[in-house]
Every structure is written in structure tokens, then in C-alpha cells.
Amino acid sequence: MTDAPVTVEAALLDAITVPDGTGKAIPDAASGETIGDAPIHTVDDLETAIAAATEAQRGWAALGHAERSRLLHLAADEIEAHAEELAHIIAREQGKPLNGAGARFEAGGCAAWIRNAADTVIEPEVLFEAEDTRSELHYAPLGVVAAIGPWNWPALIGVWQIAPSLRMGNAVVVKPSSFTPLSVLALVELMNRHLPVGVLAVVAGNRDVGARIASHPGVAKVMFTGSTDTGREIVRSSADNLARLTLELGGNDPGIVLPGADVAALAERLFWGIFINTGQTCAALKRLYVHDSVYDDVVDALAALANSVPMGPGTDEASLLGPLSTPQQFAIVSGLVDDARARGARIVTGGQPAPELGAQFYRTTIVADIDDGAALVTEEQFGPVIPVIRYADVDDAVARANASEQGLGASVWGDVDTARSVAARIESGTVWINQHGTLNPTVPFGGVKASGYGLEFGAHGLKAVAAPKVITV
């Protein structure tokens, strides 16, 4: 009998999985083979975790910023030391390739964002000073923060919620997506090798666990990244306990390519602004408005890249695009493309599954000659498909970009001075010029309209997970 091959991530998987048949079998997104069994936690497990977090939070807050930051740096060092193992778990479970802006990028980003949160200084702000009176604004811990994460960037978005909350003296209870619990379990396992017991816990449960979190009286704040519909449910559930909320919800990000844009110089940045993580990114470019004068050039350039960028399993070193993460998302993407085709849109390239690669692979797809009313334009596709929409007047393009109920990100492409004036008119939390979706741990990020509210990253993100307190002497 031949022993099974040892995978890169075997040791870390052993630390976070339960015996076969006793948990939820988590499939490899590319092959469908079981990676390991994740524990199935219950509402009772959630209650235990919140009680332990409440108790541990007092001592954690009392350590002070300097000591908490020191321990967070040790946690970041631990992640960095095991980054390859974590990256392989992410690549298999979520499907993103190891290379490019993929699983290794995500694992490395976890360490970088933790360090940034640990090192960002929040000084008391003097609000008023005259004669013998001085008023200062300080920031105190909230208590227990609940972090509910998505399946598309499970570890990195988890860190975006966890790191600032811990830095400001809170304890954190994490609820990962049921599709990608292993990545988050691995992240928390590594961090907890250096944190006090109870300060950071993960509850890998189902919908009943998620539903209980927002209404729980022991939760002071909920951070949620996911769909707009679920965000609305969280708002309703939090009404009775008045938990503070940071909601990063869906985004149907528009891009506007201006007349005279240098297509050859911008094409690759456009492509990756659209197709990072095979399009499964909240702040990826989802609908592209292109001026008549450069329309054909943009379509041709994107199609050439779509046909040349390799797609395959996440653990294949040659892959730069991977599968759809879930069967549900594969069905959504397929349905939107089929609807566009039925409406008479031109499928320039792609437009069909790639079954030779695996059941959840869909070919990189460029759709041209499509109107705003098509579902592919009005709905967030979250996959390797981009509708390219022709326009003749910039004012009209801005109006069409703003017509969505969502406003997470947007971008303008072309002459920088002209792009600045156009960017000022777009209704979005972030507008990039000649790039899309680039994030910086020091620069605040958040949406408007139905894309949620609250800010993450940098000093603004730290303040969002703390209670403002005015001290007047």
C-alpha cells in the first residue's frame, strides 16, 4: 500500500480539521476532491466563544497599545513563516492561483495588514482649549467585535476585520463563510499561537450561527463583508442591541474609458482591474463604458489578453486565473452570459464553460455591443466576464455609471486632468484613475449607497472599531 502524498499544507491542515465524517467536507474548488473536514460549530459554541471573549477582553485591553502591537507583530511573523502553507490552503479551497495577485499575495497581505494596524498611531485629538479648559477626543475599546467574512478573499478580509479590532483592545469572534472555513481557521490558528486565550476565536457554523451574531447582546460591533441583501438582514437583526456596524457590501463597479485614452498602455491594468481573482472581488471592475473613438481597440486588447492569460487549478504554478469558487457562482455567471447572448450581445471571446479544466471553470469572457438594461450590466456578475458598453458623450457615461444602487468602487481611464473632473462626479466610495481595485492598508476604504457604510484601513479603520470618548478637564 502506497502512502498518500504529503501536501505543502498538511501540518497546518492537521491542526484545524476534524476526523473524516465528523465535520463538513470542504472541496478543492478546482478538482472537487475533499481537502479536509471543517468543524461544524453551533449556536451553543458561539455562546461559549462570546462569553470567553468577553472575559478575555478586559485583560487584553489592559495590556495597552504597545504590548498589543508587539503581540500582533509576533502573529504577523507566524503567518509569514507559514505563508506557503496558508497560500496552498487558500488556493485549493477558494481556487485563486498561487501566483500573480493570488493566494501567495493574499497570505502575504495578511501579515502586512496586521503590521500596519499594529503600527498606526492614534493620538488624542484636542477639540477645545482655552484658559483652564481642555477637551480631548480619545478612543476606547468597544468590547467584543464579531467579524463575518466572505468566501472570495477569506483570510485577507478576515485580517481586515480582526487586526484593527485587536489593536484597539477588543476581543474578536470570527464567523467565516461556510464555503471557505479552512482558510480562516488556518489564519486564526497561526495568530493564536501568540495571543492570549479567548481574545480571538473562530466559529465555523452555518446560517443559524450567523443570524445569532448580529442580535447577540454580548456583541458590541459587527463587521460584515458580503452581499447587500445579507447586509440588510444584519441591520435589522442589530436593531435591538444597537451593535455598531461596518458593512462592506456588493459592488457593481463601473469604469469609464475616456476619448483619446492610450489603450496599449492601459490594457493590462484594465484587464487585471476586471479579472483579479477571476473577477471574484467586490471592488473589481464589473462594467466598462468605452468611448466610440477607442471602443474597438479596447475590446480587441481585452480579448487578446483573455485568450493569452493561462487559466487552471490554483496550485498549478502556471495558472493566473482559476475556477469559480462555488457551483452557485458558476451557475450565476453562466446564466448572465446566456442572457446577454439571447439579447443579441456579441460574445467576443469565451462565453462558455471549460469542462476540460474542471466543473467550475468558465472561460474568460469579453461581451461587446450590450446595453445597460441587460442583467450582465445591472447585476454584479462576480466572475470572469466583462460587459463593454459603448458611449458617445462623457456626461451620459457618468449618468449611466451612477445609475446603479451600488457605489463601492469606480475608475476613470485616460488623461489624468480630465479623469479627475470626471471622478469627482461619480457616486462611489473610491474612484481610481488609470487603475482599479488597488488597496493600501493606510488608505481608508468603504462604500456608499447600497454598498454599505463605515471605513476600514489606516487610522480611520482603527477609529471605526473603538468608542470615541471625550475627556474635558
Short mmCIF file of C-alpha atoms in Angstrom, two decimals:
data_model
loop_
_atom_site.label_atom_id
_atom_site.label_comp_id
_atom_site.label_asym_id
_atom_site.label_seq_id
_atom_site.Cartn_x
_atom_site.Cartn_y
_atom_site.Cartn_z
CA MET A 1 0.00 0.00 0.00
CA THR A 2 1.39 3.41 -1.02
CA ASP A 3 1.15 6.30 1.40
CA ALA A 4 -0.86 9.32 0.21
CA PRO A 5 1.33 12.20 -0.98
CA VAL A 6 2.13 14.79 1.67
CA THR A 7 0.86 18.24 0.68
CA VAL A 8 2.60 21.51 1.47
CA GLU A 9 -0.17 22.50 3.86
CA ALA A 10 -0.51 19.11 5.63
CA ALA A 11 0.73 20.18 9.07
CA LEU A 12 -1.47 23.25 9.19
CA LEU A 13 -4.47 21.30 7.90
CA ASP A 14 -3.98 18.71 10.63
CA ALA A 15 -4.19 21.48 13.24
CA ILE A 16 -7.53 22.85 12.01
CA THR A 17 -9.51 19.91 10.60
CA VAL A 18 -11.52 17.23 12.38
CA PRO A 19 -11.61 13.47 11.63
CA ASP A 20 -13.26 12.45 8.35
CA GLY A 21 -17.02 12.22 8.62
CA THR A 22 -17.28 14.29 11.80
CA GLY A 23 -17.40 17.73 10.17
CA LYS A 24 -18.16 19.40 6.87
CA ALA A 25 -16.14 18.09 3.92
CA ILE A 26 -14.57 21.06 2.12
CA PRO A 27 -13.89 20.52 -1.59
CA ASP A 28 -10.98 21.70 -3.70
CA ALA A 29 -12.53 24.37 -5.94
CA ALA A 30 -10.67 23.07 -8.99
CA SER A 31 -10.94 19.30 -8.64
CA GLY A 32 -13.83 18.76 -6.24
CA GLU A 33 -11.70 16.44 -4.11
CA THR A 34 -12.08 16.83 -0.35
CA ILE A 35 -9.32 18.92 1.25
CA GLY A 36 -10.38 18.17 4.81
CA ASP A 37 -13.31 18.30 7.21
CA ALA A 38 -14.04 21.62 8.90
CA PRO A 39 -15.68 21.61 12.33
CA ILE A 40 -19.39 22.42 12.37
CA HIS A 41 -19.91 24.79 15.27
CA THR A 42 -23.31 25.52 16.75
CA VAL A 43 -25.07 28.45 18.39
CA ASP A 44 -24.01 26.97 21.73
CA ASP A 45 -20.39 27.13 20.55
CA LEU A 46 -20.97 30.76 19.62
CA GLU A 47 -22.30 31.49 23.11
CA THR A 48 -19.22 29.89 24.64
CA ALA A 49 -16.88 31.86 22.37
CA ILE A 50 -18.58 35.18 23.14
CA ALA A 51 -18.50 34.50 26.88
CA ALA A 52 -14.80 33.64 26.74
CA ALA A 53 -14.09 36.68 24.57
CA THR A 54 -15.92 38.96 26.99
CA GLU A 55 -13.81 37.68 29.86
CA ALA A 56 -10.52 37.80 27.94
CA GLN A 57 -11.14 41.25 26.51
CA ARG A 58 -10.67 43.02 29.83
CA GLY A 59 -7.13 41.77 30.26
CA TRP A 60 -6.34 42.33 26.59
CA ALA A 61 -7.45 45.96 26.79
CA ALA A 62 -5.43 46.45 29.97
CA LEU A 63 -2.21 45.44 28.18
CA GLY A 64 -2.12 48.77 26.38
CA HIS A 65 -1.42 49.60 22.75
CA ALA A 66 2.32 48.92 22.84
CA GLU A 67 2.03 45.38 24.18
CA ARG A 68 -0.91 44.53 21.94
CA SER A 69 1.07 45.78 18.96
CA ARG A 70 4.06 43.66 19.96
CA LEU A 71 1.92 40.52 20.08
CA LEU A 72 0.30 41.36 16.76
CA HIS A 73 3.76 41.64 15.20
CA LEU A 74 4.53 38.14 16.51
CA ALA A 75 1.28 36.92 14.94
CA ALA A 76 2.29 38.52 11.63
CA ASP A 77 5.71 36.85 11.87
CA GLU A 78 3.99 33.49 12.41
CA ILE A 79 1.82 33.97 9.33
CA GLU A 80 4.87 34.92 7.30
CA ALA A 81 6.72 31.83 8.49
CA HIS A 82 3.83 29.64 7.34
CA ALA A 83 2.77 31.73 4.35
CA GLU A 84 3.33 28.93 1.82
CA GLU A 85 1.14 26.52 3.78
CA LEU A 86 -1.59 29.14 4.18
CA ALA A 87 -1.37 30.04 0.48
CA HIS A 88 -1.88 26.42 -0.58
CA ILE A 89 -4.97 26.10 1.61
CA ILE A 90 -6.38 29.29 0.07
CA ALA A 91 -5.51 28.17 -3.47
CA ARG A 92 -7.25 24.83 -3.04
CA GLU A 93 -10.27 25.93 -1.02
CA GLN A 94 -11.07 29.25 -2.72
CA GLY A 95 -9.48 28.47 -6.10
CA LYS A 96 -7.32 31.53 -6.70
CA PRO A 97 -3.92 30.73 -8.25
CA LEU A 98 -0.82 30.78 -6.12
CA ASN A 99 0.86 33.37 -8.34
CA GLY A 100 0.04 36.87 -9.54
CA ALA A 101 -2.37 38.68 -7.24
CA GLY A 102 -3.38 35.30 -5.92
CA ALA A 103 -3.03 33.05 -2.89
CA ARG A 104 0.57 33.94 -2.06
CA PHE A 105 -0.38 37.60 -2.39
CA GLU A 106 -3.31 37.01 0.00
CA ALA A 107 -1.18 35.21 2.59
CA GLY A 108 1.49 37.90 2.44
CA GLY A 109 -1.16 40.61 2.64
CA CYS A 110 -2.41 39.14 5.92
CA ALA A 111 0.97 39.78 7.55
CA ALA A 112 1.28 43.24 6.01
CA TRP A 113 -2.16 44.42 7.13
CA ILE A 114 -1.60 43.13 10.68
CA ARG A 115 1.67 45.03 10.91
CA ASN A 116 0.07 48.20 9.58
CA ALA A 117 -2.71 48.03 12.16
CA ALA A 118 -0.15 47.40 14.90
CA ASP A 119 1.99 50.37 13.87
CA THR A 120 -0.65 53.01 13.11
CA VAL A 121 -0.65 55.64 15.86
CA ILE A 122 -3.88 57.15 17.18
CA GLU A 123 -3.13 60.26 19.21
CA PRO A 124 -5.73 62.03 21.39
CA GLU A 125 -7.25 64.92 19.46
CA VAL A 126 -7.52 68.30 21.18
CA LEU A 127 -11.01 69.59 20.42
CA PHE A 128 -11.02 72.74 22.51
CA GLU A 129 -8.53 74.60 24.64
CA ALA A 130 -8.97 77.95 26.36
CA GLU A 131 -7.71 79.25 29.68
CA ASP A 132 -8.21 76.41 32.18
CA THR A 133 -10.41 74.14 29.98
CA ARG A 134 -9.18 71.43 27.63
CA SER A 135 -11.30 68.84 25.78
CA GLU A 136 -9.67 65.81 24.18
CA LEU A 137 -11.07 63.03 22.00
CA HIS A 138 -9.80 59.57 22.92
CA TYR A 139 -10.71 56.10 21.59
CA ALA A 140 -11.59 53.24 23.94
CA PRO A 141 -12.24 49.54 23.22
CA LEU A 142 -15.80 48.55 22.38
CA GLY A 143 -15.73 45.02 23.84
CA VAL A 144 -16.42 42.04 21.59
CA VAL A 145 -16.34 42.54 17.82
CA ALA A 146 -17.99 39.95 15.56
CA ALA A 147 -16.33 39.55 12.17
CA ILE A 148 -18.40 37.91 9.44
CA GLY A 149 -16.33 37.24 6.34
CA PRO A 150 -16.86 36.25 2.70
CA TRP A 151 -15.53 33.38 0.59
CA ASN A 152 -13.65 35.33 -2.09
CA TRP A 153 -10.68 36.65 -0.03
CA PRO A 154 -11.35 34.70 3.16
CA ALA A 155 -8.05 35.15 5.02
CA LEU A 156 -7.20 38.69 3.89
CA ILE A 157 -10.64 40.16 4.52
CA GLY A 158 -10.64 38.31 7.82
CA VAL A 159 -7.46 40.18 8.76
CA TRP A 160 -9.03 43.48 7.68
CA GLN A 161 -11.63 42.87 10.39
CA ILE A 162 -9.51 41.13 13.03
CA ALA A 163 -6.31 43.18 13.13
CA PRO A 164 -7.70 46.67 13.81
CA SER A 165 -10.22 45.30 16.29
CA LEU A 166 -7.50 43.57 18.32
CA ARG A 167 -5.17 46.55 18.03
CA MET A 168 -7.78 48.80 19.66
CA GLY A 169 -8.28 46.44 22.61
CA ASN A 170 -11.32 44.45 21.53
CA ALA A 171 -11.74 40.69 21.50
CA VAL A 172 -12.91 39.16 18.21
CA VAL A 173 -15.21 36.28 17.31
CA VAL A 174 -14.93 35.33 13.63
CA LYS A 175 -17.63 33.68 11.54
CA PRO A 176 -16.11 32.55 8.22
CA SER A 177 -18.07 31.73 5.10
CA SER A 178 -19.26 28.13 5.15
CA PHE A 179 -17.63 27.77 1.70
CA THR A 180 -14.12 28.71 2.86
CA PRO A 181 -13.75 27.98 6.58
CA LEU A 182 -10.35 26.29 6.34
CA SER A 183 -8.51 29.44 5.23
CA VAL A 184 -9.85 31.37 8.22
CA LEU A 185 -9.34 28.50 10.66
CA ALA A 186 -5.71 28.36 9.50
CA LEU A 187 -5.28 32.12 9.87
CA VAL A 188 -6.69 32.11 13.41
CA GLU A 189 -4.62 29.05 14.35
CA LEU A 190 -1.44 30.89 13.39
CA MET A 191 -2.41 34.12 15.14
CA ASN A 192 -3.49 32.36 18.32
CA ARG A 193 -0.02 30.93 18.80
CA HIS A 194 0.86 34.38 20.17
CA LEU A 195 -2.40 35.81 21.55
CA PRO A 196 -3.99 35.30 24.99
CA VAL A 197 -6.58 32.55 25.15
CA GLY A 198 -10.10 33.72 24.28
CA VAL A 199 -9.14 37.01 22.65
CA LEU A 200 -9.59 35.62 19.12
CA ALA A 201 -11.97 32.77 18.32
CA VAL A 202 -13.44 31.33 15.15
CA VAL A 203 -16.92 29.81 14.99
CA ALA A 204 -17.28 27.86 11.75
CA GLY A 205 -21.04 27.44 11.78
CA ASN A 206 -23.95 27.67 9.39
CA ARG A 207 -26.62 30.31 8.80
CA ASP A 208 -28.14 29.95 12.27
CA VAL A 209 -24.82 30.97 13.81
CA GLY A 210 -24.55 33.99 11.52
CA ALA A 211 -28.12 35.00 12.26
CA ARG A 212 -27.48 34.95 16.01
CA ILE A 213 -24.35 37.10 15.89
CA ALA A 214 -25.87 40.44 14.93
CA SER A 215 -28.62 40.22 17.55
CA HIS A 216 -26.40 38.94 20.36
CA PRO A 217 -26.37 41.28 23.38
CA GLY A 218 -22.70 40.47 24.03
CA VAL A 219 -21.57 41.78 20.62
CA ALA A 220 -20.66 45.47 20.57
CA LYS A 221 -19.86 45.70 16.86
CA VAL A 222 -20.41 43.65 13.73
CA MET A 223 -18.07 43.86 10.76
CA PHE A 224 -19.53 42.23 7.68
CA THR A 225 -18.31 41.80 4.12
CA GLY A 226 -20.78 40.18 1.74
CA SER A 227 -23.96 40.71 -0.21
CA THR A 228 -26.24 43.74 0.10
CA ASP A 229 -29.22 41.52 0.93
CA THR A 230 -27.41 39.90 3.86
CA GLY A 231 -26.21 43.33 4.97
CA ARG A 232 -29.80 44.49 5.22
CA GLU A 233 -30.63 41.43 7.36
CA ILE A 234 -27.75 42.30 9.70
CA VAL A 235 -29.01 45.88 10.06
CA ARG A 236 -32.45 44.58 11.04
CA SER A 237 -31.03 41.98 13.45
CA SER A 238 -28.85 44.57 15.19
CA ALA A 239 -31.74 46.92 15.96
CA ASP A 240 -32.46 45.59 19.45
CA ASN A 241 -28.88 45.51 20.77
CA LEU A 242 -27.77 48.59 18.79
CA ALA A 243 -24.49 46.97 17.77
CA ARG A 244 -22.27 49.28 15.74
CA LEU A 245 -21.83 48.19 12.14
CA THR A 246 -19.25 48.32 9.38
CA LEU A 247 -20.76 46.92 6.20
CA GLU A 248 -18.76 46.34 3.02
CA LEU A 249 -21.43 45.10 0.66
CA GLY A 250 -21.75 44.33 -3.03
CA GLY A 251 -20.20 46.44 -5.74
CA ASN A 252 -21.11 46.74 -9.42
CA ASP A 253 -18.07 48.91 -10.13
CA PRO A 254 -18.11 50.97 -13.34
CA GLY A 255 -15.09 52.03 -15.35
CA ILE A 256 -15.11 54.85 -17.90
CA VAL A 257 -12.52 54.91 -20.69
CA LEU A 258 -12.23 58.49 -21.97
CA PRO A 259 -11.77 59.57 -25.59
CA GLY A 260 -8.11 59.59 -26.58
CA ALA A 261 -7.07 57.07 -23.92
CA ASP A 262 -3.82 55.22 -24.67
CA VAL A 263 -5.30 51.74 -24.94
CA ALA A 264 -1.99 49.93 -25.41
CA ALA A 265 -0.58 51.49 -22.24
CA LEU A 266 -3.69 50.84 -20.15
CA ALA A 267 -4.89 47.45 -21.43
CA GLU A 268 -3.10 45.21 -18.94
CA ARG A 269 -4.13 47.33 -15.94
CA LEU A 270 -7.70 47.32 -17.25
CA PHE A 271 -7.62 43.55 -17.61
CA TRP A 272 -6.44 42.89 -14.06
CA GLY A 273 -8.77 45.53 -12.66
CA ILE A 274 -11.53 43.35 -14.09
CA PHE A 275 -10.23 39.81 -13.68
CA ILE A 276 -8.29 39.80 -10.41
CA ASN A 277 -9.27 36.60 -8.57
CA THR A 278 -11.10 35.57 -11.76
CA GLY A 279 -13.46 38.52 -11.25
CA GLN A 280 -14.50 37.34 -7.78
CA THR A 281 -13.65 40.57 -5.96
CA CYS A 282 -16.12 43.09 -4.55
CA ALA A 283 -14.09 46.04 -5.83
CA ALA A 284 -13.26 44.55 -9.24
CA LEU A 285 -14.35 46.42 -12.36
CA LYS A 286 -17.74 44.95 -13.35
CA ARG A 287 -19.00 47.13 -16.26
CA LEU A 288 -16.83 49.08 -18.65
CA TYR A 289 -18.05 52.17 -20.53
CA VAL A 290 -15.82 52.95 -23.51
CA HIS A 291 -15.93 55.97 -25.83
CA ASP A 292 -16.73 55.36 -29.50
CA SER A 293 -13.29 56.55 -30.59
CA VAL A 294 -11.42 53.77 -28.75
CA TYR A 295 -14.17 51.16 -28.36
CA ASP A 296 -12.91 48.61 -30.88
CA ASP A 297 -9.33 48.98 -29.68
CA VAL A 298 -10.31 48.29 -26.07
CA VAL A 299 -12.44 45.28 -26.98
CA ASP A 300 -9.65 43.81 -29.12
CA ALA A 301 -6.99 44.42 -26.46
CA LEU A 302 -9.04 42.80 -23.70
CA ALA A 303 -9.91 39.84 -25.92
CA ALA A 304 -6.24 39.28 -26.77
CA LEU A 305 -5.34 39.19 -23.08
CA ALA A 306 -8.32 36.97 -22.25
CA ASN A 307 -7.08 34.45 -24.79
CA SER A 308 -3.48 34.53 -23.57
CA VAL A 309 -3.65 34.60 -19.75
CA PRO A 310 -3.47 30.98 -18.51
CA MET A 311 -6.37 29.52 -16.53
CA GLY A 312 -6.10 26.39 -14.42
CA PRO A 313 -6.10 24.91 -10.90
CA GLY A 314 -4.95 27.25 -8.17
CA THR A 315 -1.99 25.04 -7.21
CA ASP A 316 -0.67 24.94 -10.79
CA GLU A 317 2.30 27.34 -10.82
CA ALA A 318 1.44 28.37 -14.40
CA SER A 319 -2.12 29.48 -13.61
CA LEU A 320 -3.05 33.15 -13.31
CA LEU A 321 -6.83 32.65 -13.42
CA GLY A 322 -8.71 29.95 -11.53
CA PRO A 323 -12.15 28.38 -11.21
CA LEU A 324 -15.33 29.88 -9.84
CA SER A 325 -15.24 29.15 -6.13
CA THR A 326 -18.68 27.58 -5.81
CA PRO A 327 -21.21 25.77 -8.03
CA GLN A 328 -23.70 28.50 -7.18
CA GLN A 329 -21.43 31.21 -8.55
CA PHE A 330 -20.73 29.17 -11.66
CA ALA A 331 -24.48 28.98 -12.30
CA ILE A 332 -24.89 32.76 -11.82
CA VAL A 333 -22.10 33.58 -14.27
CA SER A 334 -23.33 31.09 -16.85
CA GLY A 335 -26.88 32.43 -16.63
CA LEU A 336 -25.83 36.05 -17.06
CA VAL A 337 -23.76 35.27 -20.16
CA ASP A 338 -26.54 33.16 -21.66
CA ASP A 339 -28.99 36.03 -21.08
CA ALA A 340 -26.63 38.52 -22.75
CA ARG A 341 -26.24 36.21 -25.74
CA ALA A 342 -30.02 35.84 -26.03
CA ARG A 343 -30.37 39.63 -26.04
CA GLY A 344 -28.10 39.88 -29.06
CA ALA A 345 -24.85 40.92 -27.33
CA ARG A 346 -21.63 39.91 -29.09
CA ILE A 347 -19.55 37.30 -27.29
CA VAL A 348 -16.08 38.35 -28.44
CA THR A 349 -14.26 35.53 -26.70
CA GLY A 350 -15.14 32.94 -24.08
CA GLY A 351 -18.81 32.67 -23.27
CA GLN A 352 -18.79 29.04 -22.23
CA PRO A 353 -17.54 26.65 -19.55
CA ALA A 354 -14.13 25.00 -19.71
CA PRO A 355 -15.00 21.45 -18.58
CA GLU A 356 -11.59 20.08 -19.55
CA LEU A 357 -10.18 22.11 -16.64
CA GLY A 358 -12.86 21.19 -14.11
CA ALA A 359 -16.54 21.53 -13.32
CA GLN A 360 -16.33 25.13 -12.02
CA PHE A 361 -14.14 26.69 -14.70
CA TYR A 362 -15.64 29.31 -17.01
CA ARG A 363 -13.63 30.77 -19.88
CA THR A 364 -12.51 34.39 -19.63
CA THR A 365 -15.26 36.26 -21.45
CA ILE A 366 -15.49 39.63 -23.18
CA VAL A 367 -19.03 40.74 -24.10
CA ALA A 368 -19.45 43.68 -26.51
CA ASP A 369 -22.37 45.56 -28.07
CA ILE A 370 -24.50 45.23 -24.96
CA ASP A 371 -26.98 47.71 -23.48
CA ASP A 372 -27.44 48.97 -19.93
CA GLY A 373 -30.69 47.06 -19.47
CA ALA A 374 -29.04 43.64 -19.70
CA ALA A 375 -28.74 41.70 -16.44
CA LEU A 376 -24.99 41.34 -17.04
CA VAL A 377 -24.71 45.12 -16.70
CA THR A 378 -27.24 45.78 -13.94
CA GLU A 379 -26.24 42.83 -11.71
CA GLU A 380 -22.88 42.04 -10.13
CA GLN A 381 -21.56 39.03 -12.08
CA PHE A 382 -18.65 38.18 -9.74
CA GLY A 383 -16.83 36.08 -12.30
CA PRO A 384 -14.55 36.10 -15.38
CA VAL A 385 -16.89 38.16 -17.57
CA ILE A 386 -16.95 41.85 -18.51
CA PRO A 387 -19.64 43.73 -20.45
CA VAL A 388 -18.10 46.51 -22.61
CA ILE A 389 -20.65 49.27 -23.26
CA ARG A 390 -20.26 51.92 -25.93
CA TYR A 391 -20.90 55.61 -25.24
CA ALA A 392 -20.58 58.86 -27.20
CA ASP A 393 -20.90 61.56 -24.51
CA VAL A 394 -18.95 61.65 -21.24
CA ASP A 395 -21.84 63.20 -19.31
CA ASP A 396 -24.02 60.31 -20.45
CA ALA A 397 -21.38 57.79 -19.35
CA VAL A 398 -21.23 59.35 -15.87
CA ALA A 399 -25.02 59.22 -15.57
CA ARG A 400 -25.05 55.56 -16.60
CA ALA A 401 -22.22 54.73 -14.20
CA ASN A 402 -24.19 56.35 -11.37
CA ALA A 403 -27.45 54.59 -12.23
CA SER A 404 -26.58 51.54 -10.08
CA GLU A 405 -27.82 51.32 -6.49
CA GLN A 406 -24.29 50.30 -5.53
CA GLY A 407 -21.27 52.54 -5.03
CA LEU A 408 -18.23 50.67 -3.80
CA GLY A 409 -15.54 51.50 -6.36
CA ALA A 410 -15.19 53.07 -9.81
CA SER A 411 -12.42 54.09 -12.18
CA VAL A 412 -11.69 56.57 -14.96
CA TRP A 413 -9.12 55.87 -17.68
CA GLY A 414 -7.34 58.44 -19.83
CA ASP A 415 -5.90 61.94 -19.46
CA VAL A 416 -5.36 62.49 -15.74
CA ASP A 417 -6.68 66.07 -15.53
CA THR A 418 -9.87 65.17 -17.40
CA ALA A 419 -10.20 61.98 -15.38
CA ARG A 420 -10.03 63.94 -12.11
CA SER A 421 -13.00 66.10 -13.10
CA VAL A 422 -14.98 63.02 -14.14
CA ALA A 423 -14.03 61.16 -10.93
CA ALA A 424 -15.45 63.98 -8.81
CA ARG A 425 -18.89 63.33 -10.31
CA ILE A 426 -19.03 59.58 -9.77
CA GLU A 427 -21.04 58.28 -6.80
CA SER A 428 -18.63 55.83 -5.21
CA GLY A 429 -16.63 55.32 -2.04
CA THR A 430 -13.39 55.12 -4.04
CA VAL A 431 -12.59 56.30 -7.57
CA TRP A 432 -9.30 55.18 -9.10
CA ILE A 433 -7.65 56.87 -12.07
CA ASN A 434 -5.87 54.65 -14.60
CA GLN A 435 -6.10 51.70 -12.19
CA HIS A 436 -8.86 49.79 -10.44
CA GLY A 437 -9.13 47.89 -7.18
CA THR A 438 -5.71 48.74 -5.78
CA LEU A 439 -5.91 48.90 -1.98
CA ASN A 440 -3.48 50.31 0.54
CA PRO A 441 -3.55 49.46 4.29
CA THR A 442 -3.07 53.15 5.17
CA VAL A 443 -5.84 54.48 2.87
CA PRO A 444 -9.46 54.19 4.08
CA PHE A 445 -11.85 52.06 2.05
CA GLY A 446 -15.65 51.82 2.15
CA GLY A 447 -18.78 52.15 0.06
CA VAL A 448 -21.77 54.42 -0.38
CA LYS A 449 -25.40 53.78 -1.31
CA ALA A 450 -26.25 50.05 -1.16
CA SER A 451 -22.57 49.12 -0.97
CA GLY A 452 -22.65 49.74 2.77
CA TYR A 453 -21.12 52.19 5.21
CA GLY A 454 -18.18 52.58 7.53
CA LEU A 455 -14.48 52.72 6.74
CA GLU A 456 -11.68 50.17 7.01
CA PHE A 457 -7.87 50.56 6.93
CA GLY A 458 -5.49 53.07 8.44
CA ALA A 459 -6.35 55.45 11.27
CA HIS A 460 -9.96 55.71 10.09
CA GLY A 461 -10.34 51.95 10.30
CA LEU A 462 -8.92 51.83 13.83
CA LYS A 463 -11.28 54.56 15.00
CA ALA A 464 -14.21 52.61 13.50
CA VAL A 465 -13.61 49.72 15.91
CA ALA A 466 -13.35 51.92 19.00
CA ALA A 467 -15.66 54.07 21.09
CA PRO A 468 -14.99 57.80 20.92
CA LYS A 469 -14.63 59.26 24.40
CA VAL A 470 -14.34 62.98 25.17
CA ILE A 471 -12.39 63.91 28.28
CA THR A 472 -12.75 67.51 29.43
CA VAL A 473 -10.56 68.97 32.15
#
